[in-house]
C-alpha positions in Angstrom: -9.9 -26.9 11.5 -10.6 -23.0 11.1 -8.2 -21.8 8.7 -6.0 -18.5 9.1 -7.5 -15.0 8.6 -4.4 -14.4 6.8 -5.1 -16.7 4.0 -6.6 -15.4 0.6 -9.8 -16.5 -0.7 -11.6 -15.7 -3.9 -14.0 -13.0 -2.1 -11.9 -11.4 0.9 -9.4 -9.4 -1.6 -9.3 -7.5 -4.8 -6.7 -8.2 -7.4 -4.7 -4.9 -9.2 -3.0 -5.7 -12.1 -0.9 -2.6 -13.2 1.1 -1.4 -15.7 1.4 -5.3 -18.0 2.2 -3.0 -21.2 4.6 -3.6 -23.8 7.2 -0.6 -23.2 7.1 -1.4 -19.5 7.9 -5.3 -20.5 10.9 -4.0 -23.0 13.0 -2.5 -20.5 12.3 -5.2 -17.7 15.3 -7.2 -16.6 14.6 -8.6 -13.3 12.2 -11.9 -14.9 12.5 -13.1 -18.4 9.7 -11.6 -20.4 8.6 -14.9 -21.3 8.2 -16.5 -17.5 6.7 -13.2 -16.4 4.0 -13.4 -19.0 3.4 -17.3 -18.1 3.2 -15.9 -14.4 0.8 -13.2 -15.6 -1.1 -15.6 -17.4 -1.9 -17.9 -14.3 -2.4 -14.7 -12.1 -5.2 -13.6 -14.5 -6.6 -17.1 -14.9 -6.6 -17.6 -11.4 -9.2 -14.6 -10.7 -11.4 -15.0 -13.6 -11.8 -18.9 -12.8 -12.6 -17.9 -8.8 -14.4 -14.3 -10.0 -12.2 -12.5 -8.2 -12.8 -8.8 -8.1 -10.2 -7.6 -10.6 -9.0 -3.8 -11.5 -6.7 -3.6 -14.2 -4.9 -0.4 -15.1 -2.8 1.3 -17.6 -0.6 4.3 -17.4 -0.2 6.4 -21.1 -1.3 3.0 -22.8 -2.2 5.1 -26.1 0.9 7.7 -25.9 4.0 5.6 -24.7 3.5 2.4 -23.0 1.3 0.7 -25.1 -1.6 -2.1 -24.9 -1.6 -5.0 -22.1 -0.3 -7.9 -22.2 -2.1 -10.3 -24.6 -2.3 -12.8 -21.5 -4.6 -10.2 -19.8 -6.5 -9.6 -22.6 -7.2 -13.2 -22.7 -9.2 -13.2 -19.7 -10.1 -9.8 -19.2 -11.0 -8.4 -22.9 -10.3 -4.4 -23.1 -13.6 -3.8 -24.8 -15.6 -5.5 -21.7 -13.2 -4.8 -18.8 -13.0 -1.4 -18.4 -9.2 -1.0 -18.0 -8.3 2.6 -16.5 -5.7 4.5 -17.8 -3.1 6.6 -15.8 -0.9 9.2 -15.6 0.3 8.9 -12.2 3.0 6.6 -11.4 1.8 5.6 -8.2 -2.2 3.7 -8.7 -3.3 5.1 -5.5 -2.7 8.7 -6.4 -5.5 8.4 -9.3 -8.8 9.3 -8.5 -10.5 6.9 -11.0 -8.5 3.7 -9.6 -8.3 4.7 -6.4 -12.5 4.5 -6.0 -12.1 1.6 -8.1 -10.2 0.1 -5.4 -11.3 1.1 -2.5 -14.8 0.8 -4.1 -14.2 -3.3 -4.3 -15.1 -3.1 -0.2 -11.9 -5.6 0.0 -9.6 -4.7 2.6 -7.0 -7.4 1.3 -5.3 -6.3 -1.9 -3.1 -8.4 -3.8 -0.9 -6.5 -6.6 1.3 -7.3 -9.2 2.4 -5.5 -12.6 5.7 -3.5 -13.4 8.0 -2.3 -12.5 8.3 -3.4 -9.1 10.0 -0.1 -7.5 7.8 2.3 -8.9 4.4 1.4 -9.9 3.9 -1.4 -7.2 5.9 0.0 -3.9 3.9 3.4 -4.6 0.3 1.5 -4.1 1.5 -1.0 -1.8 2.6 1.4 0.7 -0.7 3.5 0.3 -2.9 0.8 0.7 -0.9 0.1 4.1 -1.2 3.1 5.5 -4.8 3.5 5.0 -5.0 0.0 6.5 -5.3 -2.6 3.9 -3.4 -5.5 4.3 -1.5 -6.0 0.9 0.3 -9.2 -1.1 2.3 -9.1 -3.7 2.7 -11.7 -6.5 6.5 -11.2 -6.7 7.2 -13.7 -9.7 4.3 -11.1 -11.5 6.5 -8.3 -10.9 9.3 -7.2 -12.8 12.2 -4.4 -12.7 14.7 -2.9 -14.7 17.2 -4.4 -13.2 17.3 -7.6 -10.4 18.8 -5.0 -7.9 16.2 -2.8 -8.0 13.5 -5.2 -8.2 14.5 -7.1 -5.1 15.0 -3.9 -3.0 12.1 -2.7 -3.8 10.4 -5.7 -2.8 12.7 -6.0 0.4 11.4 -2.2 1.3 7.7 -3.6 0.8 8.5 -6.7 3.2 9.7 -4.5 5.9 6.6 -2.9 5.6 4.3 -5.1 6.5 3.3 -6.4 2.8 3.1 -10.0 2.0 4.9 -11.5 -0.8 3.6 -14.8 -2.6 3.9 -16.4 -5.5 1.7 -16.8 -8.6 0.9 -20.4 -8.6 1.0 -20.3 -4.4 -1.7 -17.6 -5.6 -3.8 -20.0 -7.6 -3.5 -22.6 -5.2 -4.4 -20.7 -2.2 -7.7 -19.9 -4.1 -8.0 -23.5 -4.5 -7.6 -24.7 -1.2 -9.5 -28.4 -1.6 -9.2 -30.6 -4.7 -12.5 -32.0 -3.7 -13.7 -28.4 -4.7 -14.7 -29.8 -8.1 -16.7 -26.6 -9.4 -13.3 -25.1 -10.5 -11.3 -28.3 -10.5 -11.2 -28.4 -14.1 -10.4 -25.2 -14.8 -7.5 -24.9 -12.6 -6.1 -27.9 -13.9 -6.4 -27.2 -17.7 -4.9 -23.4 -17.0 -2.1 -25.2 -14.9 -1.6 -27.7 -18.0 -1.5 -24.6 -20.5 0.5 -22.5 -18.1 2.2 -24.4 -15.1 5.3 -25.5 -16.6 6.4 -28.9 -15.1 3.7 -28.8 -12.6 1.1 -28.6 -15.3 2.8 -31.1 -17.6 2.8 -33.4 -14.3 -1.3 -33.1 -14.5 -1.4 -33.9 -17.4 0.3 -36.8 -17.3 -1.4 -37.8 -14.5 -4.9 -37.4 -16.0 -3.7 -39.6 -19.1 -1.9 -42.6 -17.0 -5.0 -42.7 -14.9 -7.2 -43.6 -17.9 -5.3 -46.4 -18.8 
């Protein structure tokens, strides 16, 4: 009945979201733009609904790559969130995020953003090496190419980092239906969000009226 260690919950990890701009989305090739903004969308849901602790950072937002993703703004608001811009490539190399991070106390970390080969292998592999064990929300990732994104994820598996999923994400958080304090809200972000899962819920809650 104990479940694994290796399972996430909403307050053994931190989430980093990194890099969701607009000039990183243009030249991203690996996920359409529109299914990786869904993805980001229940990602960003997921953690505010469970009040997961949640970094999210920027690199040149004002000089090249431009404002987040309005999906992250929709649940973390720049004017309250503190967003921290960049200039390093690699997360883990700036001071600022890096006690952000670390400072969470969380020795899980689960990252997703763009592009996958750059801005997520440099933190993932960090993080490891220092000893934190790491996920990454693949389908929140994205690449210039599908060649570069799926090596660079390959290199992170053979790491030691754990790829998932963004509704696997969710749903991990989840755990128990009967958990009915965030029931609701899972379900309506999984009917705005989830596709044909979320379509399926709804459905269900309307047959089961009648």
């Amino acid at each position: 009945m104990k479940p694994s260690p290796d399972l996430l919950s909403p307050d053994n990890h931190a989430l980093v979201l990194i890099d969701f701009e607009g000039q990183m989305g243009f030249a991203t090739k690996s996920i359409a733009l529109s299914e990786l903004r869904t993805n980001t969308a229940i990602i960003s849901g997921a953690s505010k609904i469970f009040n997961v602790a949640t970094i999210v950072t920027t690199v040149a937002e004002q000089s090249f790559s431009g404002p987040v993703f309005p999906e992250i703004e929709e649940f973390y608001p720049q004017a309250t969130s503190g967003y921290i811009d960049r200039t390093s490539m690699n997360t883990w190399e700036d001071e600022a995020a890096y006690k952000a991070i670390t400072g969470t106390k969380k020795k899980k970390l689960v990252l997703a953003g763009l592009w996958t080969g750059v801005c997520i292998v440099g933190p993932a592999l960090s993080a490891l090496a220092e000893g934190y064990d790491v996920y990454v929300i693949t389908d929140a990732c994205g690449d210039v190419s599908t060649e570069a994104h799926e090596r660079a994820v390959q290199r992170m598996v053979h790491s030691g980092v754990k790829p998932i999923t963004s509704i696997q994400y969710l749903l991990e958080l989840q755990r128990d239906w009967a958990r009915q304090e965030t029931y609701v809200a899972v379900t309506n972000l999984m009917k705005k969000y989830g596709g044909a899962y979320g379509i399926g819920i709804q459905y269900s809650h309307t047959m089961l009226k009648h």
